[in-house]
């Protein structure tokens, strides 16, 4: 029996190209989650890889969809990403590293993420770019695919943006990265390292991986604190005006 794609990906992350991807994603996900506040943060999938380490939310957890992987790779919860065991509107931050492309129903995974997020909660997603050089190598006959995730299963960023629009998720920011040609050797990846700066400047949408952040928006929801303060100031001003008028009337009657 073939093992799930998420386990194949976990093994692949230990290879030189996997470490290259992991270093880049760690850096940019750290930047995206560092200033997210709330009470509960959850990482779905790849529990051996801590992508919440830069976040200061007090209650954090990592989950795995596979029980035997969770037993020895740091997960505190075994749960299917398509059916999360959390109450609606209960999670402030969700991190989904390559979960969509490892699922048979990625849209359902995203629906569940939107369901459990609180209003203004944030989801951070990473994935492989099917239109990169790495994704193209999977389509060239005679070449061994570099990635454990086949190109047809990878979720492109335009497709992900369309799903966001359907689910009231507002794309906040994102980055493409890892522009080196498909290599399996650490030496060659190091030699092509200059491509990262060049690619980020000249062909940013061709990076091998992407990381995006989206915020859950709720229609009709308004923060009333500012208006309440303004209303209180208006009441105070009215009280001052009324008091002034009363003083003037008393002064006229005395005169």
PDB file of C-alpha atoms in Angstrom:
ATOM      1  CA  UNK A   1       0.000   0.000   0.000  1.00  0.00           C
ATOM      2  CA  UNK A   2       1.360   3.435  -0.952  1.00  0.00           C
ATOM      3  CA  UNK A   3       1.946   5.788   1.935  1.00  0.00           C
ATOM      4  CA  UNK A   4       0.082   9.121   1.999  1.00  0.00           C
ATOM      5  CA  UNK A   5       1.617  12.000   0.054  1.00  0.00           C
ATOM      6  CA  UNK A   6       2.141  13.991   3.251  1.00  0.00           C
ATOM      7  CA  UNK A   7       4.454  11.257   4.570  1.00  0.00           C
ATOM      8  CA  UNK A   8       6.361  11.131   1.294  1.00  0.00           C
ATOM      9  CA  UNK A   9       6.770  14.886   1.548  1.00  0.00           C
ATOM     10  CA  UNK A  10       7.991  14.613   5.146  1.00  0.00           C
ATOM     11  CA  UNK A  11      10.703  12.187   4.014  1.00  0.00           C
ATOM     12  CA  UNK A  12      11.595  14.378   1.007  1.00  0.00           C
ATOM     13  CA  UNK A  13      12.152  17.398   3.255  1.00  0.00           C
ATOM     14  CA  UNK A  14      15.240  15.629   4.587  1.00  0.00           C
ATOM     15  CA  UNK A  15      16.890  15.659   1.134  1.00  0.00           C
ATOM     16  CA  UNK A  16      19.065  18.579  -0.116  1.00  0.00           C
ATOM     17  CA  UNK A  17      16.267  20.168  -2.215  1.00  0.00           C
ATOM     18  CA  UNK A  18      13.848  19.557   0.657  1.00  0.00           C
ATOM     19  CA  UNK A  19      16.149  21.355   3.080  1.00  0.00           C
ATOM     20  CA  UNK A  20      16.464  24.210   0.584  1.00  0.00           C
ATOM     21  CA  UNK A  21      12.674  24.567   0.476  1.00  0.00           C
ATOM     22  CA  UNK A  22      12.344  24.156   4.223  1.00  0.00           C
ATOM     23  CA  UNK A  23      14.828  26.936   5.006  1.00  0.00           C
ATOM     24  CA  UNK A  24      13.073  29.371   2.681  1.00  0.00           C
ATOM     25  CA  UNK A  25       9.577  28.575   3.976  1.00  0.00           C
ATOM     26  CA  UNK A  26      10.663  28.752   7.615  1.00  0.00           C
ATOM     27  CA  UNK A  27      12.047  32.250   7.119  1.00  0.00           C
ATOM     28  CA  UNK A  28       8.971  33.661   5.399  1.00  0.00           C
ATOM     29  CA  UNK A  29       6.349  31.884   7.493  1.00  0.00           C
ATOM     30  CA  UNK A  30       8.121  33.107  10.630  1.00  0.00           C
ATOM     31  CA  UNK A  31       7.739  36.661   9.305  1.00  0.00           C
ATOM     32  CA  UNK A  32       4.038  36.150   8.551  1.00  0.00           C
ATOM     33  CA  UNK A  33       3.057  34.658  11.921  1.00  0.00           C
ATOM     34  CA  UNK A  34       5.279  36.648  14.274  1.00  0.00           C
ATOM     35  CA  UNK A  35       2.791  39.493  14.815  1.00  0.00           C
ATOM     36  CA  UNK A  36      -0.437  37.467  14.801  1.00  0.00           C
ATOM     37  CA  UNK A  37      -2.171  37.641  18.183  1.00  0.00           C
ATOM     38  CA  UNK A  38      -4.983  35.727  19.846  1.00  0.00           C
ATOM     39  CA  UNK A  39      -5.456  32.660  22.027  1.00  0.00           C
ATOM     40  CA  UNK A  40      -5.193  29.576  19.799  1.00  0.00           C
ATOM     41  CA  UNK A  41      -2.830  28.716  16.938  1.00  0.00           C
ATOM     42  CA  UNK A  42      -2.765  25.365  15.114  1.00  0.00           C
ATOM     43  CA  UNK A  43      -0.425  23.886  12.517  1.00  0.00           C
ATOM     44  CA  UNK A  44      -2.103  21.281  10.315  1.00  0.00           C
ATOM     45  CA  UNK A  45       0.269  18.652   8.910  1.00  0.00           C
ATOM     46  CA  UNK A  46       4.046  18.019   8.986  1.00  0.00           C
ATOM     47  CA  UNK A  47       4.122  18.148  12.813  1.00  0.00           C
ATOM     48  CA  UNK A  48       7.875  17.450  13.008  1.00  0.00           C
ATOM     49  CA  UNK A  49       8.436  20.896  11.450  1.00  0.00           C
ATOM     50  CA  UNK A  50       7.575  23.705  13.879  1.00  0.00           C
ATOM     51  CA  UNK A  51       6.176  26.608  11.863  1.00  0.00           C
ATOM     52  CA  UNK A  52       4.673  28.349  14.902  1.00  0.00           C
ATOM     53  CA  UNK A  53       7.944  28.930  16.707  1.00  0.00           C
ATOM     54  CA  UNK A  54       8.024  32.665  15.910  1.00  0.00           C
ATOM     55  CA  UNK A  55       4.460  33.250  17.117  1.00  0.00           C
ATOM     56  CA  UNK A  56       3.598  34.334  20.667  1.00  0.00           C
ATOM     57  CA  UNK A  57       0.038  33.022  20.954  1.00  0.00           C
ATOM     58  CA  UNK A  58      -0.160  31.157  24.290  1.00  0.00           C
ATOM     59  CA  UNK A  59      -1.983  28.003  23.176  1.00  0.00           C
ATOM     60  CA  UNK A  60      -0.342  26.324  20.181  1.00  0.00           C
ATOM     61  CA  UNK A  61      -0.647  22.830  18.752  1.00  0.00           C
ATOM     62  CA  UNK A  62       0.352  20.700  15.769  1.00  0.00           C
ATOM     63  CA  UNK A  63      -1.708  17.975  14.164  1.00  0.00           C
ATOM     64  CA  UNK A  64      -1.157  15.025  11.868  1.00  0.00           C
ATOM     65  CA  UNK A  65      -3.598  13.118   9.691  1.00  0.00           C
ATOM     66  CA  UNK A  66      -1.690   9.861  10.282  1.00  0.00           C
ATOM     67  CA  UNK A  67      -1.619   8.301  13.730  1.00  0.00           C
ATOM     68  CA  UNK A  68       1.699   6.476  13.509  1.00  0.00           C
ATOM     69  CA  UNK A  69       3.446   9.618  12.240  1.00  0.00           C
ATOM     70  CA  UNK A  70       1.991  11.633  15.103  1.00  0.00           C
ATOM     71  CA  UNK A  71       3.342   9.196  17.660  1.00  0.00           C
ATOM     72  CA  UNK A  72       6.958  10.092  17.008  1.00  0.00           C
ATOM     73  CA  UNK A  73       6.986  13.389  15.118  1.00  0.00           C
ATOM     74  CA  UNK A  74       5.663  15.902  17.600  1.00  0.00           C
ATOM     75  CA  UNK A  75       1.940  16.053  16.867  1.00  0.00           C
ATOM     76  CA  UNK A  76      -0.376  16.572  19.804  1.00  0.00           C
ATOM     77  CA  UNK A  77      -3.513  15.840  17.791  1.00  0.00           C
ATOM     78  CA  UNK A  78      -4.505  13.331  15.122  1.00  0.00           C
ATOM     79  CA  UNK A  79      -7.112  14.839  12.808  1.00  0.00           C
ATOM     80  CA  UNK A  80      -8.090  14.848   9.155  1.00  0.00           C
ATOM     81  CA  UNK A  81      -7.594  18.312   7.642  1.00  0.00           C
ATOM     82  CA  UNK A  82     -10.915  17.874   5.804  1.00  0.00           C
ATOM     83  CA  UNK A  83     -12.732  17.456   9.149  1.00  0.00           C
ATOM     84  CA  UNK A  84     -11.076  19.523  11.849  1.00  0.00           C
ATOM     85  CA  UNK A  85     -12.185  18.736  15.423  1.00  0.00           C
ATOM     86  CA  UNK A  86     -12.512  22.382  16.450  1.00  0.00           C
ATOM     87  CA  UNK A  87     -15.538  24.559  17.131  1.00  0.00           C
ATOM     88  CA  UNK A  88     -16.505  27.102  14.516  1.00  0.00           C
ATOM     89  CA  UNK A  89     -14.793  30.460  15.001  1.00  0.00           C
ATOM     90  CA  UNK A  90     -12.401  29.161  17.656  1.00  0.00           C
ATOM     91  CA  UNK A  91      -8.895  29.446  16.111  1.00  0.00           C
ATOM     92  CA  UNK A  92      -6.947  32.678  15.644  1.00  0.00           C
ATOM     93  CA  UNK A  93      -4.135  31.348  13.448  1.00  0.00           C
ATOM     94  CA  UNK A  94      -3.881  28.317  11.160  1.00  0.00           C
ATOM     95  CA  UNK A  95      -0.726  27.240   9.321  1.00  0.00           C
ATOM     96  CA  UNK A  96      -1.149  24.734   6.482  1.00  0.00           C
ATOM     97  CA  UNK A  97       2.243  23.664   5.060  1.00  0.00           C
ATOM     98  CA  UNK A  98       1.606  21.847   1.752  1.00  0.00           C
ATOM     99  CA  UNK A  99      -1.630  20.408   3.127  1.00  0.00           C
ATOM    100  CA  UNK A 100      -3.874  21.389   0.208  1.00  0.00           C
ATOM    101  CA  UNK A 101      -1.801  19.562  -2.403  1.00  0.00           C
ATOM    102  CA  UNK A 102      -1.545  16.449  -0.229  1.00  0.00           C
ATOM    103  CA  UNK A 103      -5.326  16.195   0.159  1.00  0.00           C
ATOM    104  CA  UNK A 104      -7.803  14.504  -2.146  1.00  0.00           C
ATOM    105  CA  UNK A 105     -10.203  17.405  -1.490  1.00  0.00           C
ATOM    106  CA  UNK A 106      -8.171  20.610  -1.042  1.00  0.00           C
ATOM    107  CA  UNK A 107     -11.218  22.864  -1.352  1.00  0.00           C
ATOM    108  CA  UNK A 108     -12.824  21.104   1.614  1.00  0.00           C
ATOM    109  CA  UNK A 109      -9.624  21.628   3.628  1.00  0.00           C
ATOM    110  CA  UNK A 110      -9.869  25.346   2.936  1.00  0.00           C
ATOM    111  CA  UNK A 111     -13.574  25.381   3.821  1.00  0.00           C
ATOM    112  CA  UNK A 112     -12.747  23.805   7.171  1.00  0.00           C
ATOM    113  CA  UNK A 113      -9.995  26.353   7.742  1.00  0.00           C
ATOM    114  CA  UNK A 114     -12.450  29.189   7.087  1.00  0.00           C
ATOM    115  CA  UNK A 115     -15.043  27.587   9.394  1.00  0.00           C
ATOM    116  CA  UNK A 116     -12.774  27.282  12.432  1.00  0.00           C
ATOM    117  CA  UNK A 117     -11.113  30.695  12.081  1.00  0.00           C
ATOM    118  CA  UNK A 118     -12.418  33.554  14.194  1.00  0.00           C
ATOM    119  CA  UNK A 119     -13.434  36.730  12.339  1.00  0.00           C
ATOM    120  CA  UNK A 120     -10.201  38.499  11.340  1.00  0.00           C
ATOM    121  CA  UNK A 121      -8.340  35.230  12.005  1.00  0.00           C
ATOM    122  CA  UNK A 122      -5.440  34.365   9.721  1.00  0.00           C
ATOM    123  CA  UNK A 123      -4.459  31.325   7.665  1.00  0.00           C
ATOM    124  CA  UNK A 124      -0.935  30.857   6.263  1.00  0.00           C
ATOM    125  CA  UNK A 125      -0.519  28.375   3.405  1.00  0.00           C
ATOM    126  CA  UNK A 126       2.537  27.060   1.597  1.00  0.00           C
ATOM    127  CA  UNK A 127       2.580  25.044  -1.602  1.00  0.00           C
ATOM    128  CA  UNK A 128       4.526  24.079  -4.697  1.00  0.00           C
ATOM    129  CA  UNK A 129       4.110  26.188  -7.813  1.00  0.00           C
ATOM    130  CA  UNK A 130       3.100  23.952 -10.761  1.00  0.00           C
ATOM    131  CA  UNK A 131       4.349  26.576 -13.255  1.00  0.00           C
ATOM    132  CA  UNK A 132       7.921  26.653 -11.937  1.00  0.00           C
ATOM    133  CA  UNK A 133      10.937  24.851 -13.391  1.00  0.00           C
ATOM    134  CA  UNK A 134      10.462  22.225 -10.696  1.00  0.00           C
ATOM    135  CA  UNK A 135       6.850  21.678 -11.668  1.00  0.00           C
ATOM    136  CA  UNK A 136       7.741  21.583 -15.371  1.00  0.00           C
ATOM    137  CA  UNK A 137      10.278  18.800 -14.783  1.00  0.00           C
ATOM    138  CA  UNK A 138       7.391  16.569 -13.757  1.00  0.00           C
ATOM    139  CA  UNK A 139       5.841  17.027 -17.213  1.00  0.00           C
ATOM    140  CA  UNK A 140       8.948  16.294 -19.301  1.00  0.00           C
ATOM    141  CA  UNK A 141       9.079  12.667 -20.494  1.00  0.00           C
ATOM    142  CA  UNK A 142      12.204  10.793 -19.448  1.00  0.00           C
ATOM    143  CA  UNK A 143      12.989  13.014 -16.445  1.00  0.00           C
ATOM    144  CA  UNK A 144      12.549  11.748 -12.940  1.00  0.00           C
ATOM    145  CA  UNK A 145      10.262  14.128 -11.036  1.00  0.00           C
ATOM    146  CA  UNK A 146      12.072  16.112  -8.366  1.00  0.00           C
ATOM    147  CA  UNK A 147       9.059  16.598  -6.123  1.00  0.00           C
ATOM    148  CA  UNK A 148       7.023  13.977  -4.249  1.00  0.00           C
ATOM    149  CA  UNK A 149       3.835  15.905  -5.130  1.00  0.00           C
ATOM    150  CA  UNK A 150       2.851  15.436  -8.809  1.00  0.00           C
ATOM    151  CA  UNK A 151       2.280  18.635 -10.791  1.00  0.00           C
ATOM    152  CA  UNK A 152      -1.414  17.874 -11.377  1.00  0.00           C
ATOM    153  CA  UNK A 153      -2.000  17.800  -7.604  1.00  0.00           C
ATOM    154  CA  UNK A 154      -0.248  21.088  -6.922  1.00  0.00           C
ATOM    155  CA  UNK A 155      -2.541  24.068  -6.306  1.00  0.00           C
ATOM    156  CA  UNK A 156      -1.550  27.113  -8.345  1.00  0.00           C
ATOM    157  CA  UNK A 157      -1.751  30.544  -6.754  1.00  0.00           C
ATOM    158  CA  UNK A 158      -4.453  31.841  -9.171  1.00  0.00           C
ATOM    159  CA  UNK A 159      -6.604  28.832  -8.287  1.00  0.00           C
ATOM    160  CA  UNK A 160      -6.035  29.450  -4.590  1.00  0.00           C
ATOM    161  CA  UNK A 161      -7.021  33.110  -4.996  1.00  0.00           C
ATOM    162  CA  UNK A 162     -10.309  32.043  -6.603  1.00  0.00           C
ATOM    163  CA  UNK A 163     -11.039  29.791  -3.630  1.00  0.00           C
ATOM    164  CA  UNK A 164     -10.258  32.647  -1.249  1.00  0.00           C
ATOM    165  CA  UNK A 165     -12.878  34.817  -2.963  1.00  0.00           C
ATOM    166  CA  UNK A 166     -15.513  32.116  -2.565  1.00  0.00           C
ATOM    167  CA  UNK A 167     -14.776  31.690   1.138  1.00  0.00           C
ATOM    168  CA  UNK A 168     -14.548  35.284   2.399  1.00  0.00           C
ATOM    169  CA  UNK A 169     -10.790  34.986   2.800  1.00  0.00           C
ATOM    170  CA  UNK A 170      -8.910  38.144   1.907  1.00  0.00           C
ATOM    171  CA  UNK A 171      -5.388  37.631   0.528  1.00  0.00           C
ATOM    172  CA  UNK A 172      -3.097  39.684   2.729  1.00  0.00           C
ATOM    173  CA  UNK A 173       0.385  39.022   1.369  1.00  0.00           C
ATOM    174  CA  UNK A 174       2.460  36.357  -0.323  1.00  0.00           C
ATOM    175  CA  UNK A 175       5.865  35.458  -1.710  1.00  0.00           C
ATOM    176  CA  UNK A 176       7.342  33.109  -4.290  1.00  0.00           C
ATOM    177  CA  UNK A 177      10.752  31.594  -3.644  1.00  0.00           C
ATOM    178  CA  UNK A 178      13.356  28.910  -4.457  1.00  0.00           C
ATOM    179  CA  UNK A 179      14.419  29.807  -8.011  1.00  0.00           C
ATOM    180  CA  UNK A 180      17.321  27.385  -8.402  1.00  0.00           C
ATOM    181  CA  UNK A 181      16.893  24.856 -11.244  1.00  0.00           C
ATOM    182  CA  UNK A 182      15.760  21.381 -10.192  1.00  0.00           C
ATOM    183  CA  UNK A 183      18.826  19.819  -8.538  1.00  0.00           C
ATOM    184  CA  UNK A 184      19.241  16.966  -6.108  1.00  0.00           C
ATOM    185  CA  UNK A 185      22.772  17.892  -5.029  1.00  0.00           C
ATOM    186  CA  UNK A 186      23.624  20.318  -2.238  1.00  0.00           C
ATOM    187  CA  UNK A 187      26.678  21.442  -4.203  1.00  0.00           C
ATOM    188  CA  UNK A 188      24.651  22.413  -7.267  1.00  0.00           C
ATOM    189  CA  UNK A 189      21.945  24.083  -5.218  1.00  0.00           C
ATOM    190  CA  UNK A 190      24.653  26.193  -3.617  1.00  0.00           C
ATOM    191  CA  UNK A 191      26.102  27.087  -7.021  1.00  0.00           C
ATOM    192  CA  UNK A 192      22.689  28.244  -8.234  1.00  0.00           C
ATOM    193  CA  UNK A 193      22.053  30.254  -5.091  1.00  0.00           C
ATOM    194  CA  UNK A 194      22.448  33.555  -6.980  1.00  0.00           C
ATOM    195  CA  UNK A 195      19.214  32.683  -8.820  1.00  0.00           C
ATOM    196  CA  UNK A 196      17.165  33.441  -5.720  1.00  0.00           C
ATOM    197  CA  UNK A 197      17.862  37.166  -5.835  1.00  0.00           C
ATOM    198  CA  UNK A 198      17.658  37.336  -9.626  1.00  0.00           C
ATOM    199  CA  UNK A 199      14.413  35.353  -9.757  1.00  0.00           C
ATOM    200  CA  UNK A 200      12.775  37.378  -7.022  1.00  0.00           C
ATOM    201  CA  UNK A 201      13.454  40.490  -9.088  1.00  0.00           C
ATOM    202  CA  UNK A 202      12.965  39.395 -12.700  1.00  0.00           C
ATOM    203  CA  UNK A 203      10.566  36.427 -12.757  1.00  0.00           C
ATOM    204  CA  UNK A 204       8.921  36.277  -9.299  1.00  0.00           C
ATOM    205  CA  UNK A 205       5.983  34.066 -10.316  1.00  0.00           C
ATOM    206  CA  UNK A 206       8.335  31.242 -11.361  1.00  0.00           C
ATOM    207  CA  UNK A 207       9.540  30.286  -7.887  1.00  0.00           C
ATOM    208  CA  UNK A 208       9.295  26.624  -6.963  1.00  0.00           C
ATOM    209  CA  UNK A 209       7.239  27.338  -3.837  1.00  0.00           C
ATOM    210  CA  UNK A 210       4.960  30.040  -2.482  1.00  0.00           C
ATOM    211  CA  UNK A 211       3.719  31.188   0.901  1.00  0.00           C
ATOM    212  CA  UNK A 212       0.524  33.239   1.271  1.00  0.00           C
ATOM    213  CA  UNK A 213      -1.373  34.748   4.163  1.00  0.00           C
ATOM    214  CA  UNK A 214      -5.133  35.400   4.152  1.00  0.00           C
ATOM    215  CA  UNK A 215      -7.521  36.969   6.665  1.00  0.00           C
ATOM    216  CA  UNK A 216     -11.100  35.866   7.308  1.00  0.00           C
ATOM    217  CA  UNK A 217     -13.488  38.740   6.677  1.00  0.00           C
ATOM    218  CA  UNK A 218     -17.057  38.720   7.978  1.00  0.00           C
ATOM    219  CA  UNK A 219     -19.556  40.870   6.080  1.00  0.00           C
ATOM    220  CA  UNK A 220     -21.339  43.430   8.216  1.00  0.00           C
ATOM    221  CA  UNK A 221     -18.899  43.101  11.106  1.00  0.00           C
ATOM    222  CA  UNK A 222     -17.747  46.477  12.467  1.00  0.00           C
ATOM    223  CA  UNK A 223     -15.485  47.478  15.311  1.00  0.00           C
ATOM    224  CA  UNK A 224     -17.555  49.890  17.411  1.00  0.00           C
ATOM    225  CA  UNK A 225     -14.895  51.084  19.832  1.00  0.00           C
ATOM    226  CA  UNK A 226     -13.937  54.179  17.864  1.00  0.00           C
ATOM    227  CA  UNK A 227     -17.549  55.167  17.162  1.00  0.00           C
ATOM    228  CA  UNK A 228     -18.437  54.643  20.809  1.00  0.00           C
ATOM    229  CA  UNK A 229     -15.638  56.967  21.838  1.00  0.00           C
ATOM    230  CA  UNK A 230     -16.789  59.544  19.294  1.00  0.00           C
ATOM    231  CA  UNK A 231     -20.361  59.255  20.566  1.00  0.00           C
ATOM    232  CA  UNK A 232     -19.131  59.747  24.125  1.00  0.00           C
ATOM    233  CA  UNK A 233     -17.257  62.875  23.023  1.00  0.00           C
ATOM    234  CA  UNK A 234     -20.408  64.171  21.319  1.00  0.00           C
ATOM    235  CA  UNK A 235     -22.382  63.632  24.520  1.00  0.00           C
ATOM    236  CA  UNK A 236     -19.673  65.424  26.476  1.00  0.00           C
ATOM    237  CA  UNK A 237     -19.698  68.351  24.029  1.00  0.00           C
ATOM    238  CA  UNK A 238     -23.510  68.535  24.225  1.00  0.00           C
ATOM    239  CA  UNK A 239     -23.294  68.550  28.000  1.00  0.00           C
ATOM    240  CA  UNK A 240     -20.809  71.444  27.875  1.00  0.00           C
ATOM    241  CA  UNK A 241     -23.008  73.399  25.453  1.00  0.00           C
ATOM    242  CA  UNK A 242     -26.111  72.767  27.546  1.00  0.00           C
ATOM    243  CA  UNK A 243     -24.301  73.821  30.691  1.00  0.00           C
ATOM    244  CA  UNK A 244     -23.094  76.981  28.974  1.00  0.00           C
ATOM    245  CA  UNK A 245     -26.579  77.853  27.779  1.00  0.00           C
ATOM    246  CA  UNK A 246     -28.031  77.274  31.254  1.00  0.00           C
ATOM    247  CA  UNK A 247     -25.372  79.511  32.783  1.00  0.00           C
ATOM    248  CA  UNK A 248     -26.143  82.239  30.267  1.00  0.00           C
ATOM    249  CA  UNK A 249     -29.879  82.020  31.022  1.00  0.00           C
ATOM    250  CA  UNK A 250     -29.215  82.206  34.755  1.00  0.00           C
ATOM    251  CA  UNK A 251     -26.973  85.212  34.205  1.00  0.00           C
ATOM    252  CA  UNK A 252     -29.678  86.969  32.132  1.00  0.00           C
ATOM    253  CA  UNK A 253     -32.352  86.320  34.737  1.00  0.00           C
ATOM    254  CA  UNK A 254     -30.142  87.694  37.513  1.00  0.00           C
ATOM    255  CA  UNK A 255     -29.425  90.798  35.456  1.00  0.00           C
TER     256      UNK A 255
END
